[in-house]
Amino acid sequence: MMLKAASLYYSVFFLLIVGVFCYLILNSYTFFLRMDDYYDMQDRMLLNNQSAVAYAEQYYSDLDNQSEKIFFSDYNIKTRFIKRKWGYFEKLEINSIFKKDTLSQCFLTGKKQISNMPALYLRNNNENLNLSGNTFINGDIYIPELGIKNIEINSCGVNNFSRSRHNGKIYTSKKNLPRVNEVNLEYSENWIYSKIENFKHNEILNSFRNVTKVVLVEGYLRNYIIKGNIIIKSNDTLHIDSSTYLEDVILDAPKVVFHSNFRGNAQVFAKNGVVLENNTKLKYPSIIVSKSDETSELIFNNQSSFSGLIYFQTLGLSQVDRNTLIIEENATIEGNIYCEGNLFLKGKVLGSVFTSSLQYKNNEFGYENLICGGEIFSNPQEKKNFFFQLDYLENFNSSQALLLKQI
């Protein structure tokens, strides 16, 4: 009897172990099925999000500030597009949503440059376009009807009249520069304000999915790393030291000076001017906007470089002489320049230049409508998906969006 009871005990125990084992196998199978479904849905959401990015590039202008689409009806994945201003740019957030799961990407966007953007558009002031020294312009140009005149100026270096200084078609410009939509800095309705000394660490980061931080700085910005959804505001001239690194931020100050050897990118709104000292690099995609009824100067010193868009506006032709844009020898601008003012071009532009006036001065004289040693190369083929432009209201308008970078 004792033997039978023990056998029954062992049998029940064995069946219990088998039951637990079968339960674990069933649970594991169910778990792996669920995980397989989960990863399959993640792949579908990723595919959906990639399709949404391609759709946004093609039909960006059709999107409202907040839009919803369904690209694959079988999956029932909703795609939500959210557009918000960020300085000159717009922030585009793309969310692929399935039940409680969301896959997101965020981009800075601008207007893609049209393929026939000219190398130079000089306002028609009834004077020749004068070229001297090693000047060369590659691309179509819009200039006064008197055309191009090669002249010899000793301070411009070697003059070779047998060498062509322009390659491209020539068109007659108008009395005014083509009109553009104004670029204004708009603060969002919700933002958090703080003085920079209130931050405990020298690294200040803020995601574009968070509320914008407005950071007040007076004087010099040294030994900081500042990235993301941040506006750096100053009520006086703002000096950016080379020990500071900026990425995707906005600078709002009367004047901004980038000190020698600075590296970074930013959108700069400065009504009284911007200075890039020697060997400064303001990287893609950067913006400089200067609008004022006062005197304003944008200066790009020797070995400095800038990649993006420059918008230099005045309040009318009568005030053009108040604006001065100087691109020194060995300085390089990669992108587009719109200058309602006097442009002194000694360096190189890879992109397009729209300007009210071209000026040159040496120790003895000042010259109008003259480029002395400067170079302009319009829309290089390898940069066709790189350049972005202003919102022109006529002639050179672009209807296609460009996703500049993921943020």
mmCIF file of C-alpha atoms in Angstrom:
data_model
loop_
_atom_site.group_PDB
_atom_site.id
_atom_site.type_symbol
_atom_site.label_atom_id
_atom_site.label_comp_id
_atom_site.label_asym_id
_atom_site.label_seq_id
_atom_site.Cartn_x
_atom_site.Cartn_y
_atom_site.Cartn_z
ATOM 1 C CA MET A 1 0.000 0.000 0.000
ATOM 2 C CA MET A 2 2.897 2.315 0.786
ATOM 3 C CA LEU A 3 4.442 1.519 -2.612
ATOM 4 C CA LYS A 4 1.231 2.354 -4.469
ATOM 5 C CA ALA A 5 0.873 5.685 -2.624
ATOM 6 C CA ALA A 6 4.462 6.584 -3.458
ATOM 7 C CA SER A 7 3.918 5.648 -7.134
ATOM 8 C CA LEU A 8 0.811 7.809 -7.234
ATOM 9 C CA TYR A 9 2.748 10.650 -5.673
ATOM 10 C CA TYR A 10 5.530 10.369 -8.244
ATOM 11 C CA SER A 11 3.007 10.118 -11.076
ATOM 12 C CA VAL A 12 1.222 13.299 -9.989
ATOM 13 C CA PHE A 13 4.563 15.078 -9.603
ATOM 14 C CA PHE A 14 5.680 13.898 -13.055
ATOM 15 C CA LEU A 15 2.409 15.047 -14.619
ATOM 16 C CA LEU A 16 2.748 18.408 -12.850
ATOM 17 C CA ILE A 17 6.280 18.874 -14.246
ATOM 18 C CA VAL A 18 5.086 17.930 -17.742
ATOM 19 C CA GLY A 19 2.166 20.339 -17.386
ATOM 20 C CA VAL A 20 4.439 23.189 -16.289
ATOM 21 C CA PHE A 21 6.839 22.365 -19.140
ATOM 22 C CA CYS A 22 4.005 22.362 -21.694
ATOM 23 C CA TYR A 23 2.709 25.624 -20.236
ATOM 24 C CA LEU A 24 6.140 27.205 -20.606
ATOM 25 C CA ILE A 25 6.434 25.964 -24.196
ATOM 26 C CA LEU A 26 2.996 27.362 -25.018
ATOM 27 C CA ASN A 27 3.785 30.665 -23.342
ATOM 28 C CA SER A 28 7.145 30.875 -25.101
ATOM 29 C CA TYR A 29 5.487 30.150 -28.431
ATOM 30 C CA THR A 30 2.847 32.801 -27.753
ATOM 31 C CA PHE A 31 5.540 35.254 -26.626
ATOM 32 C CA PHE A 32 7.634 34.711 -29.745
ATOM 33 C CA LEU A 33 4.530 35.042 -31.909
ATOM 34 C CA ARG A 34 3.780 38.371 -30.219
ATOM 35 C CA MET A 35 7.388 39.511 -30.548
ATOM 36 C CA ASP A 36 7.344 38.504 -34.196
ATOM 37 C CA ASP A 37 4.153 40.513 -34.691
ATOM 38 C CA TYR A 38 5.683 43.433 -32.781
ATOM 39 C CA TYR A 39 8.855 43.543 -34.874
ATOM 40 C CA ASP A 40 6.833 43.028 -38.025
ATOM 41 C CA MET A 41 4.700 46.027 -37.067
ATOM 42 C CA GLN A 42 7.837 48.019 -36.246
ATOM 43 C CA ASP A 43 9.145 47.250 -39.739
ATOM 44 C CA ARG A 44 5.820 48.340 -41.220
ATOM 45 C CA MET A 45 5.872 51.564 -39.172
ATOM 46 C CA LEU A 46 9.437 52.249 -40.326
ATOM 47 C CA LEU A 47 8.409 51.654 -43.949
ATOM 48 C CA ASN A 48 5.401 53.913 -43.386
ATOM 49 C CA ASN A 49 7.609 56.629 -41.910
ATOM 50 C CA GLN A 50 10.053 56.443 -44.817
ATOM 51 C CA SER A 51 7.126 56.719 -47.248
ATOM 52 C CA ALA A 52 5.908 59.749 -45.280
ATOM 53 C CA VAL A 53 9.330 61.418 -45.640
ATOM 54 C CA ALA A 54 9.255 60.897 -49.414
ATOM 55 C CA TYR A 55 5.676 62.213 -49.530
ATOM 56 C CA ALA A 56 6.628 65.320 -47.527
ATOM 57 C CA GLU A 57 9.479 66.129 -49.905
ATOM 58 C CA GLN A 58 7.153 65.896 -52.906
ATOM 59 C CA TYR A 59 3.972 67.482 -51.506
ATOM 60 C CA TYR A 60 5.249 69.682 -48.687
ATOM 61 C CA SER A 61 3.222 72.734 -49.737
ATOM 62 C CA ASP A 62 0.004 70.675 -49.550
ATOM 63 C CA LEU A 63 0.545 69.864 -45.878
ATOM 64 C CA ASP A 64 -1.235 71.983 -43.287
ATOM 65 C CA ASN A 65 0.390 72.852 -39.966
ATOM 66 C CA GLN A 66 -1.088 69.575 -38.748
ATOM 67 C CA SER A 67 -2.157 66.890 -41.231
ATOM 68 C CA GLU A 68 -2.962 63.172 -41.098
ATOM 69 C CA LYS A 69 -2.548 60.562 -43.825
ATOM 70 C CA ILE A 70 -2.892 56.784 -44.149
ATOM 71 C CA PHE A 71 -0.462 55.397 -46.724
ATOM 72 C CA PHE A 72 -1.140 51.664 -46.342
ATOM 73 C CA SER A 73 -4.794 50.950 -45.514
ATOM 74 C CA ASP A 74 -4.093 47.279 -44.695
ATOM 75 C CA TYR A 75 -1.867 48.258 -41.761
ATOM 76 C CA ASN A 76 -4.110 51.006 -40.334
ATOM 77 C CA ILE A 77 -1.064 53.097 -39.427
ATOM 78 C CA LYS A 78 -1.812 56.794 -39.120
ATOM 79 C CA THR A 79 0.801 59.322 -40.188
ATOM 80 C CA ARG A 80 0.714 62.756 -38.594
ATOM 81 C CA PHE A 81 2.648 65.718 -40.023
ATOM 82 C CA ILE A 82 3.277 68.715 -37.745
ATOM 83 C CA LYS A 83 4.905 71.912 -39.107
ATOM 84 C CA ARG A 84 6.198 74.756 -36.938
ATOM 85 C CA LYS A 85 8.386 77.771 -37.640
ATOM 86 C CA TRP A 86 11.979 77.712 -36.440
ATOM 87 C CA GLY A 87 13.575 80.993 -37.479
ATOM 88 C CA TYR A 88 13.833 80.960 -41.266
ATOM 89 C CA PHE A 89 13.267 77.206 -41.365
ATOM 90 C CA GLU A 90 10.288 75.072 -40.517
ATOM 91 C CA LYS A 91 10.427 72.074 -38.215
ATOM 92 C CA LEU A 92 8.637 69.075 -39.694
ATOM 93 C CA GLU A 93 7.702 66.297 -37.289
ATOM 94 C CA ILE A 94 6.541 63.033 -38.873
ATOM 95 C CA ASN A 95 4.780 60.558 -36.561
ATOM 96 C CA SER A 96 3.712 57.052 -37.586
ATOM 97 C CA ILE A 97 1.081 55.882 -35.077
ATOM 98 C CA PHE A 98 -0.309 52.388 -34.478
ATOM 99 C CA LYS A 99 -2.424 51.945 -31.341
ATOM 100 C CA LYS A 100 -0.104 53.034 -28.482
ATOM 101 C CA ASP A 101 3.137 52.884 -30.481
ATOM 102 C CA THR A 102 4.616 55.948 -32.208
ATOM 103 C CA LEU A 103 7.658 56.203 -34.467
ATOM 104 C CA SER A 104 8.863 59.793 -34.980
ATOM 105 C CA GLN A 105 11.335 61.734 -37.080
ATOM 106 C CA CYS A 106 11.946 65.501 -37.057
ATOM 107 C CA PHE A 107 13.570 67.586 -39.812
ATOM 108 C CA LEU A 108 14.597 71.147 -40.548
ATOM 109 C CA THR A 109 13.126 72.137 -43.905
ATOM 110 C CA GLY A 110 13.655 74.929 -46.426
ATOM 111 C CA LYS A 111 12.888 75.736 -50.046
ATOM 112 C CA LYS A 112 15.004 73.753 -52.514
ATOM 113 C CA GLN A 113 16.960 75.977 -54.867
ATOM 114 C CA ILE A 114 15.709 75.974 -58.463
ATOM 115 C CA SER A 115 18.087 74.703 -61.139
ATOM 116 C CA ASN A 116 18.182 77.957 -63.130
ATOM 117 C CA MET A 117 19.165 80.234 -60.268
ATOM 118 C CA PRO A 118 21.611 82.823 -61.687
ATOM 119 C CA ALA A 119 25.173 83.281 -60.509
ATOM 120 C CA LEU A 120 24.647 87.034 -60.229
ATOM 121 C CA TYR A 121 21.679 89.402 -60.220
ATOM 122 C CA LEU A 122 22.840 93.020 -60.106
ATOM 123 C CA ARG A 123 20.154 95.691 -59.879
ATOM 124 C CA ASN A 124 19.932 97.781 -63.043
ATOM 125 C CA ASN A 125 21.554 101.140 -62.220
ATOM 126 C CA ASN A 126 22.382 102.021 -65.855
ATOM 127 C CA GLU A 127 26.089 101.285 -65.431
ATOM 128 C CA ASN A 128 28.430 98.593 -66.771
ATOM 129 C CA LEU A 129 29.324 95.564 -64.705
ATOM 130 C CA ASN A 130 33.085 96.100 -64.334
ATOM 131 C CA LEU A 131 35.393 93.123 -63.863
ATOM 132 C CA SER A 132 39.080 93.291 -62.992
ATOM 133 C CA GLY A 133 41.978 91.116 -61.845
ATOM 134 C CA ASN A 134 41.322 87.398 -61.396
ATOM 135 C CA THR A 135 37.552 87.808 -61.238
ATOM 136 C CA PHE A 136 35.530 84.954 -62.733
ATOM 137 C CA ILE A 137 31.773 84.314 -62.849
ATOM 138 C CA ASN A 138 30.461 80.909 -63.925
ATOM 139 C CA GLY A 139 26.719 80.877 -64.585
ATOM 140 C CA ASP A 140 23.959 83.051 -66.002
ATOM 141 C CA ILE A 141 23.904 86.691 -64.930
ATOM 142 C CA TYR A 142 21.341 89.503 -64.798
ATOM 143 C CA ILE A 143 23.064 92.866 -65.165
ATOM 144 C CA PRO A 144 22.385 96.399 -66.520
ATOM 145 C CA GLU A 145 21.888 96.573 -70.308
ATOM 146 C CA LEU A 146 25.308 98.203 -70.853
ATOM 147 C CA GLY A 147 26.845 94.782 -70.235
ATOM 148 C CA ILE A 148 30.291 93.694 -69.028
ATOM 149 C CA LYS A 149 33.380 95.881 -69.165
ATOM 150 C CA ASN A 150 36.888 94.611 -68.379
ATOM 151 C CA ILE A 151 38.990 97.286 -66.698
ATOM 152 C CA GLU A 152 42.532 97.462 -65.358
ATOM 153 C CA ILE A 153 43.139 98.426 -61.726
ATOM 154 C CA ASN A 154 46.630 97.882 -60.357
ATOM 155 C CA SER A 155 45.429 96.989 -56.843
ATOM 156 C CA CYS A 156 43.358 94.135 -58.311
ATOM 157 C CA GLY A 157 46.477 92.214 -59.335
ATOM 158 C CA VAL A 158 47.269 90.703 -62.719
ATOM 159 C CA ASN A 159 44.965 91.814 -65.548
ATOM 160 C CA ASN A 160 44.672 89.593 -68.615
ATOM 161 C CA PHE A 161 42.238 91.059 -71.143
ATOM 162 C CA SER A 162 42.470 87.982 -73.398
ATOM 163 C CA ARG A 163 40.935 85.851 -70.637
ATOM 164 C CA SER A 164 37.149 85.609 -70.405
ATOM 165 C CA ARG A 165 35.868 86.544 -66.963
ATOM 166 C CA HIS A 166 32.359 85.186 -67.476
ATOM 167 C CA ASN A 167 30.924 81.891 -68.673
ATOM 168 C CA GLY A 168 27.148 81.787 -69.174
ATOM 169 C CA LYS A 169 24.189 83.678 -70.574
ATOM 170 C CA ILE A 170 23.579 87.390 -69.991
ATOM 171 C CA TYR A 171 20.146 88.879 -69.262
ATOM 172 C CA THR A 172 19.048 92.424 -68.470
ATOM 173 C CA SER A 173 18.163 93.046 -64.837
ATOM 174 C CA LYS A 174 15.379 95.269 -63.496
ATOM 175 C CA LYS A 175 15.572 98.468 -61.466
ATOM 176 C CA ASN A 176 14.830 96.557 -58.269
ATOM 177 C CA LEU A 177 15.850 93.181 -56.954
ATOM 178 C CA PRO A 178 13.219 90.421 -57.254
ATOM 179 C CA ARG A 179 10.808 90.623 -54.320
ATOM 180 C CA VAL A 180 10.963 88.028 -51.567
ATOM 181 C CA ASN A 181 8.854 87.179 -48.554
ATOM 182 C CA GLU A 182 10.379 88.812 -45.518
ATOM 183 C CA VAL A 183 12.214 86.648 -43.019
ATOM 184 C CA ASN A 184 11.235 87.390 -39.413
ATOM 185 C CA LEU A 185 12.072 85.751 -36.135
ATOM 186 C CA GLU A 186 8.901 84.556 -34.441
ATOM 187 C CA TYR A 187 8.914 83.343 -30.852
ATOM 188 C CA SER A 188 6.591 80.440 -30.111
ATOM 189 C CA GLU A 189 3.645 80.922 -27.766
ATOM 190 C CA ASN A 190 5.188 78.565 -25.222
ATOM 191 C CA TRP A 191 8.783 78.969 -24.127
ATOM 192 C CA ILE A 192 10.904 78.747 -20.980
ATOM 193 C CA TYR A 193 13.115 81.731 -20.098
ATOM 194 C CA SER A 194 16.351 81.502 -18.121
ATOM 195 C CA LYS A 195 19.657 83.324 -17.689
ATOM 196 C CA ILE A 196 22.658 81.285 -18.782
ATOM 197 C CA GLU A 197 24.264 81.486 -15.331
ATOM 198 C CA ASN A 198 21.279 79.536 -13.942
ATOM 199 C CA PHE A 199 22.411 76.381 -15.762
ATOM 200 C CA LYS A 200 24.566 74.102 -13.611
ATOM 201 C CA HIS A 201 26.431 72.539 -16.531
ATOM 202 C CA ASN A 202 28.173 73.944 -19.592
ATOM 203 C CA GLU A 203 26.325 71.554 -21.891
ATOM 204 C CA ILE A 204 22.797 72.781 -22.668
ATOM 205 C CA LEU A 205 20.665 70.471 -24.813
ATOM 206 C CA ASN A 206 16.978 70.673 -25.676
ATOM 207 C CA SER A 207 15.019 68.354 -27.963
ATOM 208 C CA PHE A 208 12.807 69.862 -30.676
ATOM 209 C CA ARG A 209 9.952 67.855 -29.175
ATOM 210 C CA ASN A 210 10.217 69.929 -25.994
ATOM 211 C CA VAL A 211 9.197 73.499 -25.251
ATOM 212 C CA THR A 212 11.658 76.099 -26.612
ATOM 213 C CA LYS A 213 14.217 77.433 -24.144
ATOM 214 C CA VAL A 214 15.134 81.136 -24.375
ATOM 215 C CA VAL A 215 18.552 81.695 -22.779
ATOM 216 C CA LEU A 216 19.663 85.241 -21.929
ATOM 217 C CA VAL A 217 23.381 85.945 -22.426
ATOM 218 C CA GLU A 218 25.100 89.274 -21.849
ATOM 219 C CA GLY A 219 28.455 89.891 -23.515
ATOM 220 C CA TYR A 220 30.563 86.768 -24.100
ATOM 221 C CA LEU A 221 29.631 83.123 -24.584
ATOM 222 C CA ARG A 222 32.592 80.944 -23.587
ATOM 223 C CA ASN A 223 33.107 77.222 -22.922
ATOM 224 C CA TYR A 224 29.568 76.101 -23.726
ATOM 225 C CA ILE A 225 28.048 73.342 -25.844
ATOM 226 C CA ILE A 226 24.528 74.406 -26.834
ATOM 227 C CA LYS A 227 22.349 72.307 -29.132
ATOM 228 C CA GLY A 228 18.762 72.036 -30.259
ATOM 229 C CA ASN A 229 15.554 73.887 -29.521
ATOM 230 C CA ILE A 230 17.182 76.939 -27.927
ATOM 231 C CA ILE A 231 17.123 80.681 -28.646
ATOM 232 C CA ILE A 232 20.152 82.554 -27.312
ATOM 233 C CA LYS A 233 19.133 86.166 -26.738
ATOM 234 C CA SER A 234 21.290 89.186 -25.942
ATOM 235 C CA ASN A 235 20.372 92.853 -25.561
ATOM 236 C CA ASP A 236 23.862 93.971 -26.602
ATOM 237 C CA THR A 237 26.641 92.738 -28.912
ATOM 238 C CA LEU A 238 27.009 88.980 -28.492
ATOM 239 C CA HIS A 239 30.540 87.545 -28.730
ATOM 240 C CA ILE A 240 30.829 83.828 -29.514
ATOM 241 C CA ASP A 241 34.194 82.447 -28.420
ATOM 242 C CA SER A 242 35.914 79.563 -30.245
ATOM 243 C CA SER A 243 35.581 77.482 -27.056
ATOM 244 C CA THR A 244 31.787 77.432 -27.606
ATOM 245 C CA TYR A 245 30.027 74.960 -29.908
ATOM 246 C CA LEU A 246 26.561 75.718 -31.314
ATOM 247 C CA GLU A 247 24.245 73.436 -33.300
ATOM 248 C CA ASP A 248 20.749 74.212 -34.700
ATOM 249 C CA VAL A 249 20.199 77.118 -32.271
ATOM 250 C CA ILE A 250 18.941 80.644 -32.979
ATOM 251 C CA LEU A 251 20.921 83.761 -31.997
ATOM 252 C CA ASP A 252 18.939 86.972 -31.429
ATOM 253 C CA ALA A 253 21.070 90.044 -30.738
ATOM 254 C CA PRO A 254 21.726 93.533 -32.128
ATOM 255 C CA LYS A 255 25.153 92.382 -33.348
ATOM 256 C CA VAL A 256 26.983 89.031 -33.279
ATOM 257 C CA VAL A 257 30.744 88.498 -33.479
ATOM 258 C CA PHE A 258 32.126 84.974 -34.070
ATOM 259 C CA HIS A 259 35.688 84.909 -32.821
ATOM 260 C CA SER A 260 38.587 83.305 -34.682
ATOM 261 C CA ASN A 261 38.502 79.495 -35.022
ATOM 262 C CA PHE A 262 34.835 79.139 -34.048
ATOM 263 C CA ARG A 263 33.083 76.051 -35.491
ATOM 264 C CA GLY A 264 29.341 75.370 -35.487
ATOM 265 C CA ASN A 265 26.051 76.261 -37.144
ATOM 266 C CA ALA A 266 23.239 78.648 -36.201
ATOM 267 C CA GLN A 267 20.519 80.967 -37.417
ATOM 268 C CA VAL A 268 21.676 84.510 -36.680
ATOM 269 C CA PHE A 269 19.225 87.414 -36.425
ATOM 270 C CA ALA A 270 21.217 90.615 -35.884
ATOM 271 C CA LYS A 271 19.917 93.971 -37.104
ATOM 272 C CA ASN A 272 23.233 95.837 -36.701
ATOM 273 C CA GLY A 273 25.493 93.255 -38.284
ATOM 274 C CA VAL A 274 27.522 90.063 -38.029
ATOM 275 C CA VAL A 275 31.297 89.549 -38.070
ATOM 276 C CA LEU A 276 33.095 86.277 -38.818
ATOM 277 C CA GLU A 277 36.693 86.708 -37.717
ATOM 278 C CA ASN A 278 39.652 84.914 -39.345
ATOM 279 C CA ASN A 279 39.328 81.154 -39.798
ATOM 280 C CA THR A 280 35.750 81.025 -38.531
ATOM 281 C CA LYS A 281 33.448 78.352 -39.984
ATOM 282 C CA LEU A 282 29.682 78.740 -39.766
ATOM 283 C CA LYS A 283 28.509 75.386 -41.109
ATOM 284 C CA TYR A 284 25.475 74.116 -43.030
ATOM 285 C CA PRO A 285 22.632 74.858 -42.631
ATOM 286 C CA SER A 286 23.241 78.361 -41.250
ATOM 287 C CA ILE A 287 21.295 81.603 -41.752
ATOM 288 C CA ILE A 288 22.247 85.248 -41.331
ATOM 289 C CA VAL A 289 19.378 87.768 -41.306
ATOM 290 C CA SER A 290 19.973 91.494 -40.867
ATOM 291 C CA LYS A 291 17.158 94.031 -41.237
ATOM 292 C CA SER A 292 17.491 97.555 -39.930
ATOM 293 C CA ASP A 293 16.870 101.221 -40.638
ATOM 294 C CA GLU A 294 20.303 101.875 -39.107
ATOM 295 C CA THR A 295 23.839 101.229 -40.385
ATOM 296 C CA SER A 296 24.618 97.520 -40.635
ATOM 297 C CA GLU A 297 27.709 95.524 -41.670
ATOM 298 C CA LEU A 298 28.229 91.858 -42.466
ATOM 299 C CA ILE A 299 31.939 91.037 -42.583
ATOM 300 C CA PHE A 300 33.514 87.719 -43.579
ATOM 301 C CA ASN A 301 37.211 87.944 -42.808
ATOM 302 C CA ASN A 302 40.182 86.065 -44.233
ATOM 303 C CA GLN A 303 39.847 82.250 -44.287
ATOM 304 C CA SER A 304 36.329 82.387 -42.855
ATOM 305 C CA SER A 305 33.591 80.251 -44.411
ATOM 306 C CA PHE A 306 29.821 80.215 -44.306
ATOM 307 C CA SER A 307 27.366 77.629 -45.616
ATOM 308 C CA GLY A 308 23.695 78.518 -45.922
ATOM 309 C CA LEU A 309 21.770 81.690 -46.725
ATOM 310 C CA ILE A 310 22.401 85.419 -46.167
ATOM 311 C CA TYR A 311 19.450 87.843 -46.150
ATOM 312 C CA PHE A 312 20.483 91.493 -45.864
ATOM 313 C CA GLN A 313 17.478 93.801 -46.104
ATOM 314 C CA THR A 314 16.929 97.543 -45.933
ATOM 315 C CA LEU A 315 13.777 99.636 -45.939
ATOM 316 C CA GLY A 316 14.184 100.961 -49.501
ATOM 317 C CA LEU A 317 16.633 102.090 -52.210
ATOM 318 C CA SER A 318 17.256 105.357 -50.422
ATOM 319 C CA GLN A 319 18.845 103.436 -47.538
ATOM 320 C CA VAL A 320 20.927 100.937 -49.534
ATOM 321 C CA ASP A 321 24.185 102.715 -48.647
ATOM 322 C CA ARG A 322 23.583 101.961 -44.970
ATOM 323 C CA ASN A 323 24.140 98.232 -45.580
ATOM 324 C CA THR A 324 27.630 96.885 -46.287
ATOM 325 C CA LEU A 325 28.518 93.255 -46.982
ATOM 326 C CA ILE A 326 32.255 92.523 -47.178
ATOM 327 C CA ILE A 327 33.604 89.143 -48.314
ATOM 328 C CA GLU A 328 37.361 89.346 -47.907
ATOM 329 C CA GLU A 329 39.974 87.556 -49.989
ATOM 330 C CA ASN A 330 40.154 83.817 -49.177
ATOM 331 C CA ALA A 331 36.721 83.914 -47.522
ATOM 332 C CA THR A 332 34.143 81.467 -48.942
ATOM 333 C CA ILE A 333 30.356 81.641 -49.011
ATOM 334 C CA GLU A 334 28.563 78.440 -49.958
ATOM 335 C CA GLY A 335 24.893 79.128 -50.646
ATOM 336 C CA ASN A 336 22.817 82.164 -51.515
ATOM 337 C CA ILE A 337 23.231 85.899 -50.848
ATOM 338 C CA TYR A 338 20.425 88.465 -51.023
ATOM 339 C CA CYS A 339 21.918 91.883 -50.344
ATOM 340 C CA GLU A 340 19.971 95.135 -50.392
ATOM 341 C CA GLY A 341 23.157 97.082 -49.910
ATOM 342 C CA ASN A 342 26.758 97.462 -51.086
ATOM 343 C CA LEU A 343 28.642 94.217 -51.686
ATOM 344 C CA PHE A 344 32.451 94.190 -51.635
ATOM 345 C CA LEU A 345 33.326 90.809 -53.162
ATOM 346 C CA LYS A 346 36.990 89.774 -52.948
ATOM 347 C CA GLY A 347 36.468 86.139 -51.956
ATOM 348 C CA LYS A 348 34.539 83.224 -53.447
ATOM 349 C CA VAL A 349 30.816 82.425 -53.637
ATOM 350 C CA LEU A 350 29.612 78.927 -54.511
ATOM 351 C CA GLY A 351 25.964 79.698 -55.194
ATOM 352 C CA SER A 352 24.019 82.812 -56.169
ATOM 353 C CA VAL A 353 24.383 86.524 -55.452
ATOM 354 C CA PHE A 354 21.513 89.045 -55.624
ATOM 355 C CA THR A 355 22.741 92.541 -54.824
ATOM 356 C CA SER A 356 21.723 96.179 -55.194
ATOM 357 C CA SER A 357 25.307 97.346 -55.664
ATOM 358 C CA LEU A 358 28.849 96.077 -56.170
ATOM 359 C CA GLN A 359 31.619 98.223 -54.713
ATOM 360 C CA TYR A 360 35.401 98.228 -54.513
ATOM 361 C CA LYS A 361 37.792 100.569 -52.694
ATOM 362 C CA ASN A 362 41.569 100.852 -52.691
ATOM 363 C CA ASN A 363 43.798 103.414 -51.015
ATOM 364 C CA GLU A 364 43.012 106.017 -53.660
ATOM 365 C CA PHE A 365 39.561 105.573 -55.145
ATOM 366 C CA GLY A 366 36.167 103.942 -54.791
ATOM 367 C CA TYR A 367 34.550 102.108 -57.718
ATOM 368 C CA GLU A 368 30.931 101.209 -58.448
ATOM 369 C CA ASN A 369 29.666 98.038 -60.122
ATOM 370 C CA LEU A 370 33.106 96.467 -59.809
ATOM 371 C CA ILE A 371 34.252 93.005 -58.768
ATOM 372 C CA CYS A 372 37.981 92.910 -58.089
ATOM 373 C CA GLY A 373 39.327 89.365 -57.835
ATOM 374 C CA GLY A 374 36.086 87.829 -56.562
ATOM 375 C CA GLU A 375 34.636 84.574 -57.923
ATOM 376 C CA ILE A 376 31.077 83.268 -58.261
ATOM 377 C CA PHE A 377 30.252 79.686 -59.278
ATOM 378 C CA SER A 378 26.519 79.095 -59.629
ATOM 379 C CA ASN A 379 24.758 75.949 -58.482
ATOM 380 C CA PRO A 380 27.476 73.274 -58.772
ATOM 381 C CA GLN A 381 25.955 69.975 -59.918
ATOM 382 C CA GLU A 382 27.169 68.087 -56.862
ATOM 383 C CA LYS A 383 25.272 70.561 -54.639
ATOM 384 C CA LYS A 384 21.881 70.335 -56.374
ATOM 385 C CA ASN A 385 20.289 68.654 -53.317
ATOM 386 C CA PHE A 386 22.137 70.905 -50.910
ATOM 387 C CA PHE A 387 21.265 74.546 -51.627
ATOM 388 C CA PHE A 388 18.149 76.186 -50.240
ATOM 389 C CA GLN A 389 16.799 79.615 -51.125
ATOM 390 C CA LEU A 390 14.556 82.493 -50.088
ATOM 391 C CA ASP A 391 10.851 82.524 -50.848
ATOM 392 C CA TYR A 392 10.831 84.615 -54.031
ATOM 393 C CA LEU A 393 7.538 86.164 -55.040
ATOM 394 C CA GLU A 394 8.477 86.385 -58.715
ATOM 395 C CA ASN A 395 10.744 84.809 -61.352
ATOM 396 C CA PHE A 396 12.843 82.573 -59.125
ATOM 397 C CA ASN A 397 10.235 80.996 -56.882
ATOM 398 C CA SER A 398 10.686 77.396 -55.742
ATOM 399 C CA SER A 399 7.740 75.115 -55.027
ATOM 400 C CA GLN A 400 9.772 72.150 -53.789
ATOM 401 C CA ALA A 401 10.786 71.540 -50.206
ATOM 402 C CA LEU A 402 14.218 70.412 -49.091
ATOM 403 C CA LEU A 403 14.672 68.384 -45.929
ATOM 404 C CA LEU A 404 17.932 69.916 -44.735
ATOM 405 C CA LYS A 405 18.827 67.695 -41.805
ATOM 406 C CA GLN A 406 17.301 65.387 -39.231
ATOM 407 C CA ILE A 407 17.151 66.909 -35.751
#
